[in-house]
């Protein structure tokens, strides 16, 4: 919005503050050398500002996370997509208030049938899936960076997996 207030030419600024009688080449070079560390800090500040503005422009919405991942890992073809996850609903056989044991037997094997409990259901749940293209082979550090980016932008209670496909 007000980007022009951050555009400072320190060499010109130093030259404009020196009185005309003192504007010798040696004096201007000396003052520019004195101001050089401040100019370097200003450049670092502008880079930090750009990174922070980029983070603020993106949200936890699917299109936004896709854009961040494609900007980082697949800038040309932009093939990284986010798909909905698989959610397994629990199976209820009776009302919990009844406190009745329920047993189902497999007649062929004469064994009890095992259904999912809460712990095993939690393993299957994923809110979304980050799908990487098969041609995009990420190294271990890049995969860690991808997960860190997704963790930064996703909502705290959402779970996800990363897969090739």
Short mmCIF file of C-alpha atoms in Angstrom, two decimals:
data_model
loop_
_atom_site.label_atom_id
_atom_site.label_comp_id
_atom_site.label_asym_id
_atom_site.label_seq_id
_atom_site.Cartn_x
_atom_site.Cartn_y
_atom_site.Cartn_z
CA UNK A 1 0.00 0.00 0.00
CA UNK A 2 2.49 2.64 1.13
CA UNK A 3 5.56 0.99 -0.34
CA UNK A 4 7.14 4.26 -1.46
CA UNK A 5 7.97 5.27 2.12
CA UNK A 6 10.45 2.39 2.29
CA UNK A 7 12.33 3.38 -0.88
CA UNK A 8 15.35 5.22 0.43
CA UNK A 9 18.44 5.99 -1.63
CA UNK A 10 21.02 6.44 1.11
CA UNK A 11 23.74 7.77 -1.22
CA UNK A 12 21.49 10.53 -2.46
CA UNK A 13 20.17 11.16 1.05
CA UNK A 14 23.70 11.66 2.43
CA UNK A 15 24.58 13.97 -0.47
CA UNK A 16 21.53 16.11 0.07
CA UNK A 17 22.23 16.61 3.78
CA UNK A 18 25.81 17.80 3.38
CA UNK A 19 26.18 21.57 2.92
CA UNK A 20 27.22 22.62 -0.57
CA UNK A 21 30.61 23.96 0.58
CA UNK A 22 31.48 20.59 2.18
CA UNK A 23 30.44 18.39 -0.77
CA UNK A 24 33.81 17.13 -1.83
CA UNK A 25 34.31 13.71 -3.31
CA UNK A 26 36.37 12.58 -0.35
CA UNK A 27 33.75 13.78 2.17
CA UNK A 28 30.85 12.16 0.29
CA UNK A 29 32.69 8.82 -0.03
CA UNK A 30 33.54 8.90 3.67
CA UNK A 31 29.90 9.59 4.65
CA UNK A 32 28.63 6.87 2.29
CA UNK A 33 31.01 4.43 4.02
CA UNK A 34 29.62 5.47 7.38
CA UNK A 35 26.03 4.97 6.20
CA UNK A 36 26.72 1.63 4.46
CA UNK A 37 25.85 -0.58 7.52
CA UNK A 38 22.53 1.23 7.85
CA UNK A 39 21.85 0.65 4.15
CA UNK A 40 22.56 -3.07 4.62
CA UNK A 41 20.17 -3.21 7.58
CA UNK A 42 17.57 -1.45 5.46
CA UNK A 43 17.94 -4.12 2.76
CA UNK A 44 17.51 -6.87 5.37
CA UNK A 45 14.45 -5.09 6.70
CA UNK A 46 12.91 -4.90 3.21
CA UNK A 47 13.52 -8.63 2.68
CA UNK A 48 11.95 -9.43 6.05
CA UNK A 49 9.01 -7.20 5.20
CA UNK A 50 8.46 -8.99 1.88
CA UNK A 51 8.58 -12.43 3.56
CA UNK A 52 6.15 -11.32 6.27
CA UNK A 53 3.74 -9.77 3.77
CA UNK A 54 3.81 -13.02 1.77
CA UNK A 55 2.90 -14.99 4.90
CA UNK A 56 0.09 -12.58 5.73
CA UNK A 57 -1.35 -12.78 2.22
CA UNK A 58 -1.93 -16.54 2.51
CA UNK A 59 -4.44 -18.27 4.74
CA UNK A 60 -5.45 -21.81 5.69
CA UNK A 61 -7.74 -22.12 2.68
CA UNK A 62 -6.98 -24.90 0.23
CA UNK A 63 -6.20 -22.69 -2.75
CA UNK A 64 -3.86 -20.60 -0.63
CA UNK A 65 -1.87 -23.56 0.71
CA UNK A 66 -1.67 -24.98 -2.82
CA UNK A 67 -0.32 -21.67 -4.08
CA UNK A 68 2.35 -21.55 -1.35
CA UNK A 69 3.46 -25.12 -2.03
CA UNK A 70 3.53 -24.60 -5.79
CA UNK A 71 5.42 -21.33 -5.40
CA UNK A 72 8.02 -23.13 -3.31
CA UNK A 73 8.41 -26.56 -4.90
CA UNK A 74 6.83 -26.60 -8.38
CA UNK A 75 7.03 -23.09 -9.79
CA UNK A 76 6.74 -23.98 -13.49
CA UNK A 77 4.10 -26.70 -13.82
CA UNK A 78 2.22 -26.12 -10.53
CA UNK A 79 1.08 -29.73 -10.09
CA UNK A 80 0.82 -29.97 -6.29
CA UNK A 81 -2.83 -30.32 -5.25
CA UNK A 82 -4.73 -30.81 -2.01
CA UNK A 83 -7.53 -33.36 -1.88
CA UNK A 84 -10.12 -34.12 0.75
CA UNK A 85 -9.14 -36.79 3.23
CA UNK A 86 -10.79 -40.02 4.23
CA UNK A 87 -12.89 -39.97 7.36
CA UNK A 88 -14.08 -43.23 8.90
CA UNK A 89 -17.27 -42.92 10.87
CA UNK A 90 -17.62 -45.02 14.02
CA UNK A 91 -20.17 -47.81 14.05
CA UNK A 92 -22.66 -47.78 16.93
CA UNK A 93 -24.43 -51.01 17.81
CA UNK A 94 -26.28 -49.89 20.90
CA UNK A 95 -26.88 -46.84 23.02
CA UNK A 96 -24.05 -46.30 25.51
CA UNK A 97 -26.50 -45.70 28.34
CA UNK A 98 -27.82 -49.26 28.03
CA UNK A 99 -24.41 -50.67 29.05
CA UNK A 100 -25.02 -53.95 27.24
CA UNK A 101 -22.20 -56.11 25.88
CA UNK A 102 -22.39 -56.72 22.17
CA UNK A 103 -20.72 -59.65 20.49
CA UNK A 104 -20.74 -60.52 16.81
CA UNK A 105 -19.44 -63.88 15.67
CA UNK A 106 -18.17 -64.83 12.25
CA UNK A 107 -20.08 -68.05 11.56
CA UNK A 108 -17.58 -69.36 9.02
CA UNK A 109 -14.51 -69.14 11.29
CA UNK A 110 -16.32 -69.25 14.63
CA UNK A 111 -14.29 -66.24 15.75
CA UNK A 112 -15.48 -62.93 17.14
CA UNK A 113 -15.59 -60.08 14.64
CA UNK A 114 -13.33 -57.17 15.51
CA UNK A 115 -14.56 -53.66 14.83
CA UNK A 116 -12.60 -50.44 15.02
CA UNK A 117 -12.19 -48.76 18.36
CA UNK A 118 -11.49 -45.07 18.88
CA UNK A 119 -7.71 -45.42 18.78
CA UNK A 120 -7.72 -47.26 15.46
CA UNK A 121 -10.29 -44.87 13.99
CA UNK A 122 -8.01 -41.95 14.78
CA UNK A 123 -5.27 -43.54 12.67
CA UNK A 124 -7.44 -43.56 9.56
CA UNK A 125 -8.72 -40.01 9.84
CA UNK A 126 -7.16 -37.32 7.74
CA UNK A 127 -8.75 -34.03 6.93
CA UNK A 128 -6.81 -33.48 3.72
CA UNK A 129 -4.12 -35.04 1.60
CA UNK A 130 -1.25 -33.20 -0.10
CA UNK A 131 -0.72 -34.96 -3.43
CA UNK A 132 2.67 -34.49 -5.06
CA UNK A 133 3.18 -35.38 -8.74
CA UNK A 134 5.18 -38.51 -9.49
CA UNK A 135 7.91 -36.57 -11.32
CA UNK A 136 8.57 -34.30 -8.36
CA UNK A 137 11.09 -36.14 -6.21
CA UNK A 138 11.65 -34.23 -2.99
CA UNK A 139 14.69 -34.92 -0.87
CA UNK A 140 14.41 -35.48 2.86
CA UNK A 141 15.13 -31.84 3.80
CA UNK A 142 12.67 -30.63 1.16
CA UNK A 143 9.99 -32.96 2.54
CA UNK A 144 10.62 -31.57 6.02
CA UNK A 145 10.28 -28.04 4.62
CA UNK A 146 7.04 -28.99 2.84
CA UNK A 147 5.57 -30.36 6.07
CA UNK A 148 6.71 -27.26 7.96
CA UNK A 149 4.96 -25.03 5.41
CA UNK A 150 1.75 -27.05 5.62
CA UNK A 151 1.94 -27.03 9.43
CA UNK A 152 2.41 -23.26 9.41
CA UNK A 153 -0.62 -22.54 7.22
CA UNK A 154 -3.10 -25.28 8.21
CA UNK A 155 -5.53 -24.94 11.08
CA UNK A 156 -4.25 -26.51 14.31
CA UNK A 157 -6.88 -29.25 14.55
CA UNK A 158 -6.50 -30.50 10.96
CA UNK A 159 -4.59 -33.64 10.09
CA UNK A 160 -3.00 -34.44 6.74
CA UNK A 161 -0.81 -36.86 4.86
CA UNK A 162 1.63 -36.33 2.01
CA UNK A 163 1.62 -38.80 -0.85
CA UNK A 164 2.75 -39.14 -4.45
CA UNK A 165 0.12 -39.77 -7.05
#
